[in-house]
CSV table of C-alpha atoms and ligand atoms in Angstrom, one decimal:
chain,number,residue,atom,x,y,z
A,1,UNK,CA,64.4,160.2,131.5
A,2,UNK,CA,61.5,158.0,130.8
A,3,UNK,CA,57.8,158.6,131.5
A,4,UNK,CA,55.1,155.9,131.9
A,5,UNK,CA,51.5,155.6,130.9
A,6,UNK,CA,49.7,152.7,132.5
A,7,UNK,CA,46.2,151.5,133.5
A,8,UNK,CA,45.1,151.8,137.2
A,9,UNK,CA,42.0,149.5,137.0
A,10,UNK,CA,41.3,146.2,135.3
A,11,UNK,CA,42.5,147.3,131.9
A,12,UNK,CA,40.7,149.1,129.0
A,13,UNK,CA,41.1,152.5,130.7
A,14,UNK,CA,41.8,154.1,127.4
A,15,UNK,CA,45.6,153.8,127.4
A,16,UNK,CA,45.9,153.5,123.7
A,17,UNK,CA,44.1,156.8,123.0
A,18,UNK,CA,46.2,158.6,125.7
A,19,UNK,CA,49.5,157.2,124.4
A,20,UNK,CA,48.5,158.3,120.9
A,21,UNK,CA,47.7,161.8,122.2
A,22,UNK,CA,51.0,162.2,124.1
A,23,UNK,CA,53.2,160.4,121.5
A,24,UNK,CA,54.3,163.6,119.7
A,25,UNK,CA,56.0,164.9,122.9
A,26,UNK,CA,58.3,161.8,122.8
A,27,UNK,CA,60.9,160.4,120.6
A,28,UNK,CA,60.2,156.7,121.4
A,29,UNK,CA,57.3,154.7,122.7
A,30,UNK,CA,58.0,151.3,124.3
A,31,UNK,CA,55.7,148.5,125.3
A,32,UNK,CA,57.2,146.8,128.3
A,33,UNK,CA,54.9,143.8,129.1
A,34,UNK,CA,51.8,141.9,128.0
A,35,UNK,CA,51.0,140.6,124.6
A,36,UNK,CA,48.1,140.4,122.2
A,37,UNK,CA,45.7,140.1,125.2
A,38,UNK,CA,45.9,143.9,125.0
A,39,UNK,CA,43.5,145.8,122.8
A,40,UNK,CA,44.4,149.5,122.5
A,41,UNK,CA,41.9,151.6,120.5
A,42,UNK,CA,43.0,154.7,118.6
A,43,UNK,CA,41.3,156.8,116.0
A,44,UNK,CA,43.3,157.8,113.0
A,45,UNK,CA,41.7,160.0,110.4
A,46,UNK,CA,38.4,159.1,112.1
A,47,UNK,CA,39.0,155.4,111.5
A,48,UNK,CA,39.0,153.1,114.5
A,49,UNK,CA,42.1,150.9,114.9
A,50,UNK,CA,42.8,148.4,117.7
A,51,UNK,CA,46.5,147.6,118.4
A,52,UNK,CA,47.4,144.4,120.2
A,53,UNK,CA,51.2,144.1,119.8
A,54,UNK,CA,52.4,147.3,118.3
A,55,UNK,CA,52.9,150.4,120.6
A,56,UNK,CA,50.4,153.1,120.2
A,57,UNK,CA,52.9,155.7,118.9
A,58,UNK,CA,53.0,153.9,115.5
A,59,UNK,CA,50.9,156.5,113.6
A,60,UNK,CA,53.3,159.3,114.3
A,61,UNK,CA,56.0,159.0,111.7
A,62,UNK,CA,58.6,160.7,113.9
A,63,UNK,CA,58.1,158.1,116.7
A,64,UNK,CA,60.3,155.1,117.2
A,65,UNK,CA,58.2,152.2,118.6
A,66,UNK,CA,59.8,149.4,120.6
A,67,UNK,CA,58.3,146.0,121.5
A,68,UNK,CA,60.3,145.5,124.7
A,69,UNK,CA,61.9,142.4,126.3
A,70,UNK,CA,59.1,142.0,128.8
A,71,UNK,CA,56.4,141.6,126.1
A,72,UNK,CA,55.3,138.2,124.8
A,73,UNK,CA,54.9,138.3,121.0
A,74,UNK,CA,52.5,136.5,118.8
A,75,UNK,CA,54.1,136.7,115.3
A,76,UNK,CA,50.8,136.0,113.5
A,77,UNK,CA,49.0,138.9,115.3
A,78,UNK,CA,52.1,141.1,114.6
A,79,UNK,CA,52.1,140.4,110.9
A,80,UNK,CA,48.4,141.1,110.6
A,81,UNK,CA,48.8,144.3,112.5
A,82,UNK,CA,51.9,145.4,110.4
A,83,UNK,CA,49.8,144.9,107.3
A,84,UNK,CA,47.0,147.0,108.8
A,85,UNK,CA,49.2,149.9,109.8
A,86,UNK,CA,51.1,149.8,106.5
A,87,UNK,CA,47.7,150.4,104.8
A,88,UNK,CA,47.8,153.8,106.6
A,89,UNK,CA,51.2,154.5,105.1
A,90,UNK,CA,53.2,153.5,108.2
A,91,UNK,CA,56.7,152.3,107.4
A,92,UNK,CA,57.2,149.5,110.0
A,93,UNK,CA,60.7,148.9,108.7
A,94,UNK,CA,61.6,152.4,109.8
A,95,UNK,CA,59.5,152.9,112.9
A,96,UNK,CA,59.1,149.5,114.6
A,97,UNK,CA,61.8,147.8,116.6
A,98,UNK,CA,61.6,144.5,118.5
A,99,UNK,CA,63.9,143.4,121.3
A,100,UNK,CA,65.7,140.1,120.8
A,101,UNK,CA,64.9,139.1,124.3
A,102,UNK,CA,61.1,139.2,123.7
A,103,UNK,CA,59.6,135.8,124.2
A,104,UNK,CA,57.5,134.2,121.4
A,105,UNK,CA,54.0,132.9,121.8
A,106,UNK,CA,53.8,129.5,120.0
A,107,UNK,CA,50.6,127.9,118.7
A,108,UNK,CA,50.9,125.3,121.4
A,109,UNK,CA,50.8,128.1,124.0
A,110,UNK,CA,47.5,129.2,122.7
A,111,UNK,CA,46.2,125.6,122.8
A,112,UNK,CA,47.5,125.3,126.4
A,113,UNK,CA,45.7,128.5,127.4
A,114,UNK,CA,42.5,127.1,126.0
A,115,UNK,CA,43.0,123.6,127.6
A,116,UNK,CA,43.8,125.1,131.0
A,117,UNK,CA,40.8,127.4,131.0
A,118,UNK,CA,38.5,124.5,129.9
A,119,UNK,CA,39.7,122.4,132.8
A,120,UNK,CA,39.1,125.2,135.3
A,121,UNK,CA,35.3,125.1,134.6
A,122,UNK,CA,33.5,127.6,136.7
A,123,UNK,CA,36.6,129.0,138.3
A,124,UNK,CA,38.2,130.0,134.9
A,125,UNK,CA,40.1,133.2,134.8
A,126,UNK,CA,38.3,134.4,131.6
A,127,UNK,CA,41.6,134.6,129.8
A,128,UNK,CA,41.7,136.1,126.3
A,129,UNK,CA,43.1,132.7,125.2
A,130,UNK,CA,46.0,134.4,123.4
A,131,UNK,CA,48.5,132.0,125.1
A,132,UNK,CA,49.8,134.7,127.5
A,133,UNK,CA,49.9,132.5,130.7
A,134,UNK,CA,51.6,129.5,129.1
A,135,UNK,CA,54.2,131.8,127.3
A,136,UNK,CA,55.1,133.5,130.5
A,137,UNK,CA,55.2,130.1,132.3
A,138,UNK,CA,57.8,129.0,129.7
A,139,UNK,CA,59.7,132.2,130.3
A,140,UNK,CA,59.9,131.7,134.1
A,141,UNK,CA,60.3,128.0,133.6
A,142,UNK,CA,63.3,128.7,131.4
A,143,UNK,CA,62.0,126.9,128.4
A,144,UNK,CA,60.7,129.7,126.2
A,145,UNK,CA,62.0,130.7,122.7
A,146,UNK,CA,62.9,134.3,122.1
A,147,UNK,CA,62.9,136.5,119.0
A,148,UNK,CA,66.7,136.5,119.0
A,149,UNK,CA,66.6,132.7,118.8
A,150,UNK,CA,65.2,133.0,115.3
A,151,UNK,CA,68.8,133.6,114.0
A,152,UNK,CA,69.9,130.4,115.5
A,153,UNK,CA,70.2,127.3,113.3
A,154,UNK,CA,68.9,125.1,116.1
A,155,UNK,CA,65.6,127.1,116.3
A,156,UNK,CA,63.5,124.5,114.5
A,157,UNK,CA,64.9,121.7,116.6
A,158,UNK,CA,64.3,123.6,119.8
A,159,UNK,CA,60.8,124.5,118.6
A,160,UNK,CA,60.0,120.8,118.0
A,161,UNK,CA,61.3,119.8,121.4
A,162,UNK,CA,59.2,122.4,123.1
A,163,UNK,CA,56.1,121.5,121.0
A,164,UNK,CA,56.5,117.8,122.0
A,165,UNK,CA,56.6,118.8,125.6
A,166,UNK,CA,53.5,120.9,125.2
A,167,UNK,CA,51.7,118.1,123.3
A,168,UNK,CA,52.2,115.8,126.4
A,169,UNK,CA,50.6,118.4,128.6
A,170,UNK,CA,47.8,118.8,126.1
A,171,UNK,CA,47.2,115.1,126.0
A,172,UNK,CA,46.9,115.2,129.8
A,173,UNK,CA,44.2,117.9,129.4
A,174,UNK,CA,42.5,115.6,126.7
A,175,UNK,CA,42.8,118.5,124.3
A,176,UNK,CA,42.1,117.3,120.8
A,177,UNK,CA,42.5,120.3,118.5
A,178,UNK,CA,45.4,119.8,116.1
A,179,UNK,CA,48.1,122.4,116.6
A,180,UNK,CA,49.5,121.6,113.2
A,181,UNK,CA,46.5,123.5,111.7
A,182,UNK,CA,48.0,126.7,113.1
A,183,UNK,CA,51.6,126.1,112.4
A,184,UNK,CA,51.8,127.0,108.7
A,185,UNK,CA,50.7,130.6,109.3
A,186,UNK,CA,53.0,130.7,112.4
A,187,UNK,CA,56.1,129.8,110.4
A,188,UNK,CA,55.1,132.3,107.6
A,189,UNK,CA,54.8,135.0,110.3
A,190,UNK,CA,58.2,134.1,111.7
A,191,UNK,CA,59.8,134.6,108.3
A,192,UNK,CA,58.1,138.1,108.2
A,193,UNK,CA,59.3,138.8,111.8
A,194,UNK,CA,62.9,138.1,110.7
A,195,UNK,CA,62.7,140.9,108.2
A,196,UNK,CA,61.8,143.5,110.9
A,197,UNK,CA,64.3,145.5,113.0
A,198,UNK,CA,65.4,143.1,115.8
A,199,UNK,CA,67.6,144.9,118.3
A,200,UNK,CA,69.3,144.6,121.6
A,201,UNK,CA,66.4,146.3,123.4
A,202,UNK,CA,68.0,147.4,126.6
A,203,UNK,CA,71.0,149.1,124.8
A,204,UNK,CA,68.6,150.5,122.3
A,205,UNK,CA,66.5,152.3,124.8
A,206,UNK,CA,69.3,153.3,127.2
A,207,UNK,CA,71.2,154.8,124.3
A,208,UNK,CA,68.1,156.9,123.5
A,209,UNK,CA,67.9,158.1,127.1
A,210,UNK,CA,71.6,158.9,127.1
A,211,UNK,CA,71.2,161.0,124.0
A,212,UNK,CA,68.6,163.0,125.8
A,213,UNK,CA,65.7,161.6,123.8
A,214,UNK,CA,62.3,161.3,125.5
A,215,UNK,CA,61.0,157.9,126.0
A,216,UNK,CA,57.4,156.9,126.9
A,217,UNK,CA,56.7,153.4,128.3
A,218,UNK,CA,53.2,152.1,127.4
A,219,UNK,CA,51.5,149.7,129.8
A,220,UNK,CA,49.0,147.1,128.9
A,221,UNK,CA,46.2,145.6,131.1
A,222,UNK,CA,45.8,147.4,134.4
A,223,UNK,CA,47.3,147.5,137.9
A,224,UNK,CA,44.5,145.3,139.4
A,225,UNK,CA,45.5,142.6,136.8
A,226,UNK,CA,49.1,142.7,137.9
A,227,UNK,CA,50.6,139.2,138.6
A,228,UNK,CA,51.8,140.2,142.1
A,229,UNK,CA,49.5,142.9,143.2
A,230,UNK,CA,46.3,142.3,141.3
A,231,UNK,CA,43.2,140.3,142.3
A,232,UNK,CA,45.2,137.0,142.1
A,233,UNK,CA,44.5,134.4,140.6
A,234,UNK,CA,42.2,136.5,138.4
A,235,UNK,CA,45.0,138.4,136.9
A,236,UNK,CA,47.3,138.4,133.8
A,237,UNK,CA,50.8,136.9,133.9
A,238,UNK,CA,53.0,140.0,133.7
A,239,UNK,CA,54.0,142.9,135.8
A,240,UNK,CA,51.7,145.6,134.7
A,241,UNK,CA,52.9,148.2,137.2
A,242,UNK,CA,55.7,150.8,137.0
A,243,UNK,CA,58.2,148.2,138.3
A,244,UNK,CA,57.5,146.3,135.2
A,245,UNK,CA,59.0,149.1,133.1
A,246,UNK,CA,62.4,148.4,134.6
A,247,UNK,CA,62.0,144.6,134.2
A,248,UNK,CA,60.5,144.8,130.8
A,249,UNK,CA,62.8,147.4,129.2
A,250,UNK,CA,66.0,147.1,131.1
A,251,UNK,CA,66.0,150.6,132.5
A,252,UNK,CA,67.0,151.7,135.9
A,253,UNK,CA,64.3,152.9,138.4
A,254,UNK,CA,65.9,156.3,138.9
A,255,UNK,CA,65.4,157.1,135.2
A,256,UNK,CA,61.6,157.0,135.6
A,257,UNK,CA,60.1,160.5,135.9
A,258,UNK,CA,56.4,160.9,135.4
A,259,UNK,CA,54.0,158.0,135.9
A,260,UNK,CA,50.7,158.9,134.3
A,261,UNK,CA,48.0,156.6,135.6
A,262,UNK,CA,44.9,156.2,133.5
A,263,UNK,CA,41.5,155.6,135.1
A,264,UNK,CA,38.0,155.7,133.8
A,265,UNK,CA,35.5,158.0,135.5
A,266,UNK,CA,33.8,154.7,136.4
A,267,UNK,CA,35.0,151.1,136.4
A,268,UNK,CA,35.0,148.1,134.1
A,269,UNK,CA,36.3,144.6,134.1
A,270,UNK,CA,36.3,141.8,131.5
A,271,UNK,CA,36.6,138.2,132.5
A,272,UNK,CA,36.2,136.6,135.9
A,273,UNK,CA,37.3,137.8,139.4
A,274,UNK,CA,36.4,140.2,142.1
A,275,UNK,CA,34.9,143.6,141.3
A,276,UNK,CA,33.5,145.2,144.4
A,277,UNK,CA,31.6,148.1,142.8
A,278,UNK,CA,30.1,146.0,139.9
A,279,UNK,CA,26.5,146.9,139.2
A,280,UNK,CA,24.2,144.0,138.3
A,281,UNK,CA,21.3,146.3,137.7
A,282,UNK,CA,19.9,148.6,135.0
A,283,UNK,CA,22.5,151.3,135.8
A,284,UNK,CA,25.3,148.8,135.0
A,285,UNK,CA,23.6,148.0,131.8
A,286,UNK,CA,23.1,151.7,131.0
A,287,UNK,CA,26.9,152.4,131.6
A,288,UNK,CA,27.8,149.4,129.3
A,289,UNK,CA,25.5,150.8,126.6
A,290,UNK,CA,26.6,154.5,127.0
A,291,UNK,CA,30.3,153.5,127.1
A,292,UNK,CA,30.1,150.8,124.4
A,293,UNK,CA,31.8,148.5,126.9
A,294,UNK,CA,32.6,145.5,124.9
A,295,UNK,CA,36.2,144.0,124.8
A,296,UNK,CA,38.5,145.4,122.1
A,297,UNK,CA,40.3,142.0,121.9
A,298,UNK,CA,37.5,139.5,122.4
A,299,UNK,CA,34.2,141.5,122.0
A,300,UNK,CA,33.0,140.2,125.3
A,301,UNK,CA,30.6,142.5,127.3
A,302,UNK,CA,32.6,144.3,130.0
A,303,UNK,CA,31.3,144.3,133.5
A,304,UNK,CA,30.5,147.8,134.7
A,305,UNK,CA,30.3,149.6,138.0
A,306,UNK,CA,31.2,152.8,139.9
A,307,UNK,CA,34.7,154.1,140.4
A,308,UNK,CA,36.5,152.4,143.2
A,309,UNK,CA,38.8,154.8,145.1
A,310,UNK,CA,40.1,152.1,147.4
A,311,UNK,CA,41.5,150.2,144.4
A,312,UNK,CA,42.6,153.5,142.8
A,313,UNK,CA,44.4,154.7,145.8
A,314,UNK,CA,46.2,151.3,146.1
A,315,UNK,CA,47.1,151.5,142.4
A,316,UNK,CA,48.5,155.0,142.8
A,317,UNK,CA,50.6,153.7,145.8
A,318,UNK,CA,52.1,150.7,144.1
A,319,UNK,CA,52.9,152.6,140.9
A,320,UNK,CA,54.1,156.0,142.3
A,321,UNK,CA,51.5,157.7,140.1
A,322,UNK,CA,52.4,161.4,139.6
A,323,UNK,CA,49.4,162.4,137.4
A,324,UNK,CA,46.0,161.0,137.0
A,325,UNK,CA,44.3,160.9,133.6
A,326,UNK,CA,40.5,160.4,133.8
A,327,UNK,CA,39.0,158.9,130.7
A,328,UNK,CA,35.4,158.5,129.6
A,329,UNK,CA,34.3,161.3,131.8
A,330,UNK,CA,31.7,162.1,129.0
A,331,UNK,CA,30.1,158.7,129.6
A,332,UNK,CA,28.9,159.9,133.0
A,333,UNK,CA,27.2,163.0,131.4
A,334,UNK,CA,23.8,161.3,131.6
A,335,UNK,CA,24.0,159.7,135.0
A,336,UNK,CA,22.9,161.1,138.3
A,337,UNK,CA,23.6,160.5,141.1
A,338,UNK,CA,27.2,159.2,140.7
A,339,UNK,CA,28.5,156.9,143.3
A,340,UNK,CA,32.1,156.8,144.4
A,341,UNK,CA,33.4,153.9,146.5
A,342,UNK,CA,35.4,155.3,149.5
A,343,UNK,CA,35.8,152.1,151.6
A,344,UNK,CA,35.0,148.4,151.8
A,345,UNK,CA,32.7,146.9,154.4
A,346,UNK,CA,34.1,143.4,155.2
A,347,UNK,CA,32.3,141.4,157.9
A,348,UNK,CA,30.9,144.6,159.5
A,349,UNK,CA,34.3,146.3,159.6
A,350,UNK,CA,35.2,149.2,157.4
A,351,UNK,CA,38.6,149.3,155.6
A,352,UNK,CA,40.2,151.5,153.0
A,353,UNK,CA,42.8,148.8,152.2
A,354,UNK,CA,42.7,146.1,149.5
A,355,UNK,CA,42.3,142.8,151.4
A,356,UNK,CA,44.7,139.9,150.7
A,357,UNK,CA,42.2,137.6,149.1
A,358,UNK,CA,39.3,139.5,147.5
A,359,UNK,CA,37.7,136.4,146.2
A,360,UNK,CA,37.2,134.8,149.7
A,361,UNK,CA,35.6,137.7,151.5
A,362,UNK,CA,32.2,139.4,150.9
A,363,UNK,CA,33.0,143.0,150.1
A,364,UNK,CA,30.3,145.6,150.5
A,365,UNK,CA,31.3,148.9,149.0
A,366,UNK,CA,30.7,152.1,151.0
A,367,UNK,CA,29.6,154.9,148.7
A,368,UNK,CA,29.6,158.7,148.7
A,369,UNK,CA,27.1,160.1,146.2
A,370,UNK,CA,27.5,163.1,143.9
A,371,UNK,CA,25.0,164.9,141.8
A,372,UNK,CA,25.6,164.3,138.1
A,373,UNK,CA,26.3,167.3,135.8
A,374,UNK,CA,23.7,166.5,133.3
A,375,UNK,CA,25.2,168.3,130.3
A,376,UNK,CA,27.0,167.0,127.2
A,377,UNK,CA,30.7,167.6,127.7
A,378,UNK,CA,32.0,166.0,124.5
A,379,UNK,CA,32.6,169.3,122.8
A,380,UNK,CA,34.4,171.0,125.6
A,381,UNK,CA,38.1,171.8,125.1
A,382,UNK,CA,38.9,174.1,127.9
A,383,UNK,CA,39.0,173.3,131.7
A,384,UNK,CA,37.1,176.5,132.6
A,385,UNK,CA,34.1,175.2,130.5
A,386,UNK,CA,33.7,172.1,132.6
A,387,UNK,CA,30.4,171.9,134.5
A,388,UNK,CA,30.8,172.8,138.2
A,389,UNK,CA,29.5,169.4,139.3
A,390,UNK,CA,32.1,167.6,137.2
A,391,UNK,CA,34.8,169.7,138.8
A,392,UNK,CA,33.5,168.8,142.3
A,393,UNK,CA,33.5,165.1,141.3
A,394,UNK,CA,37.1,165.4,140.1
A,395,UNK,CA,38.2,167.5,143.1
A,396,UNK,CA,37.0,164.8,145.5
A,397,UNK,CA,39.0,162.1,143.6
A,398,UNK,CA,42.1,164.4,143.7
A,399,UNK,CA,41.9,164.8,147.4
A,400,UNK,CA,40.9,161.2,148.2
A,401,UNK,CA,43.7,159.6,146.2
A,402,UNK,CA,46.3,162.4,146.8
A,403,UNK,CA,47.3,162.6,143.2
A,404,UNK,CA,46.0,165.4,140.9
A,405,UNK,CA,43.8,164.6,137.9
A,406,UNK,CA,45.8,166.4,135.3
A,407,UNK,CA,43.8,165.5,132.2
A,408,UNK,CA,40.2,164.6,131.5
A,409,UNK,CA,39.3,162.7,128.3
A,410,UNK,CA,35.9,163.5,127.0
A,411,UNK,CA,35.5,161.4,123.9
A,412,UNK,CA,37.4,158.7,121.9
A,413,UNK,CA,38.9,161.2,119.4
A,414,UNK,CA,42.5,162.2,119.5
A,415,UNK,CA,41.7,165.8,120.4
A,416,UNK,CA,39.0,165.1,122.9
A,417,UNK,CA,41.1,165.7,126.0
A,418,UNK,CA,41.3,168.6,128.4
A,419,UNK,CA,44.3,169.7,130.4
A,420,UNK,CA,43.3,170.8,133.9
B,501,GDP,P1,42.9,150.4,126.4
B,501,GDP,O1,43.0,149.0,126.4
B,501,GDP,O2,43.3,151.0,127.8
B,501,GDP,O3,43.7,151.1,125.4
B,501,GDP,O4,41.4,150.8,126.2
B,501,GDP,P2,40.4,150.1,125.1
B,501,GDP,O5,40.8,150.6,123.8
B,501,GDP,O6,40.4,148.7,125.3
B,501,GDP,O7,39.0,150.7,125.6
B,501,GDP,C1,38.8,152.0,125.7
B,501,GDP,C2,37.6,152.4,124.8
B,501,GDP,O8,37.1,153.6,125.2
B,501,GDP,C3,37.9,152.5,123.3
B,501,GDP,O9,36.8,152.1,122.6
B,501,GDP,C4,38.2,154.0,123.2
B,501,GDP,O10,38.0,154.4,121.8
B,501,GDP,C5,37.2,154.6,124.1
B,501,GDP,N1,37.6,155.8,124.7
B,501,GDP,C6,38.8,156.2,125.2
B,501,GDP,N2,38.8,157.4,125.9
B,501,GDP,C7,37.5,157.8,125.8
B,501,GDP,C8,36.8,158.9,126.3
B,501,GDP,O11,37.3,159.8,127.0
B,501,GDP,N3,35.4,159.0,126.0
B,501,GDP,C9,34.8,158.0,125.3
B,501,GDP,N4,33.5,158.1,125.1
B,501,GDP,N5,35.4,156.9,124.8
B,501,GDP,C10,36.7,156.8,125.1
B,502,IMO,P1,44.3,146.1,127.7
B,502,IMO,O1,45.8,146.3,127.5
B,502,IMO,C1,41.2,144.1,130.0
B,502,IMO,C2,42.0,140.1,131.4
B,502,IMO,C3,41.3,138.9,130.8
B,502,IMO,C4,41.3,137.9,131.9
B,502,IMO,C5,42.6,138.1,132.6
B,502,IMO,C6,43.7,137.2,132.1
B,502,IMO,O2,43.5,146.2,126.5
B,502,IMO,O3,43.8,146.9,128.9
B,502,IMO,P2,45.0,136.8,129.9
B,502,IMO,O4,44.6,136.7,128.5
B,502,IMO,O5,46.0,137.8,130.2
B,502,IMO,O6,45.5,135.4,130.4
B,502,IMO,O7,43.7,137.1,130.7
B,502,IMO,O8,43.0,139.5,132.2
B,502,IMO,N1,42.7,140.9,130.4
B,502,IMO,C7,42.3,142.2,130.1
B,502,IMO,N2,41.3,142.9,130.5
B,502,IMO,N3,42.1,144.7,129.2
B,502,IMO,C8,43.2,144.0,128.8
B,502,IMO,O9,44.2,144.6,128.1
B,502,IMO,C9,43.3,142.6,129.2
B,502,IMO,N4,44.3,141.7,129.1
B,502,IMO,C10,43.9,140.7,129.8
B,502,IMO,O10,40.0,139.3,130.4
B,502,IMO,O11,40.3,138.3,132.9
B,503,MG,MG1,41.9,147.3,125.9
């Protein structure tokens, strides 16, 4: 069987920490989508580490980590990250595996991402500019190069062909930066990539499952950034939801057991696009400050607001979430009252459904207010020590969404998590 940990909001829910916490219960951890747009923060020996490409089980020597077929891979980022984790004594030659079907992000994809965003002006997505959209476009456009192609003698010729095609597009965008500047490091990184364990990912993971090994699929981004069901066009380019596990790893849907959905106790978003519960006032600013809400990949300030149960319920529905994990509950320690969005008011009508086009309608959130608990919860390790007011807040979310909150995370550290 395979369990899943994924984000239910607009990313940065704390997935990295949660995967790192659960990793010892599993044999293998597999990323199934996304690329270096992800920034998953973990603390190892009290040192902060942000992973972009490598799954978050890498610091557990007994875990096998797979970069699955549905991921898009930036070899330069991967090489840097491998060097970083190696400095902690991790043996990537032993613990890291990469599917040969994984698509490569080329320097020209990064350039295209930048050119496309520049052209969009005010309506830009706010992409991380890591080349994600263009790499997935080449995948669905059937032009992309994959990790397995590196073995092929025609790789360089195919690379040059694709690069020329990209150059024509870049010329159309009047994009003047020279891609050649990035290529030397790219080709060096490809040589490094060739020395890693490149495997037939779907057989690799299905064999593990057949042997009764426990597999955990790690999501990147969040459900509201999903290419199909997120706040299109302000989304990423991959399937961030449970269905993406099947596509991205080549596993059958009936093998999926628990889907652990991660949500913050409030809400954040980085980049453009609709965010109904966003706070443009001093409370929003105070949440950003208390939660250190700055992007793990780009350093951009994250937009902050109250928890949105309309979006959360939707995310639970499309993912089949079996357990909720609430992170950053401690950040709410100093806030009172706490607002919870239970419906949207659109043109005078109240709805509890996500509308088709969130960008074209004015959404006014309908809130229910709760008293804050007003105590420091960061040192609590037992559910029965949680303040009553916090339990009430969590109970309400349980009932509203119809999925139990099974864990509450009360700090960034590995052990700051409470089982309910
Ligand atoms: P991810 O992309 O979902 O893995 O999340 P990020 O790493 O981008 O952002 C989450 C941030 O919150 C990181 O800085 C984490 O160290 C931090 N974090 C995670 N869980 C908690 C928590 O329960 N409390 C606090 N205070 N910080 C947390
Ligand atoms: P993790 O895994 C938060 C956002 C970008 C932008 C949009 C598209 O750390 O939760 P892209 O680079 O994919 O073309 O950007 O998606 N975005 C994220 N926001 N966390 C992430 O990853 C994100 N990955 C992409 O800010 O709005
Ligand atoms: Mg992140």
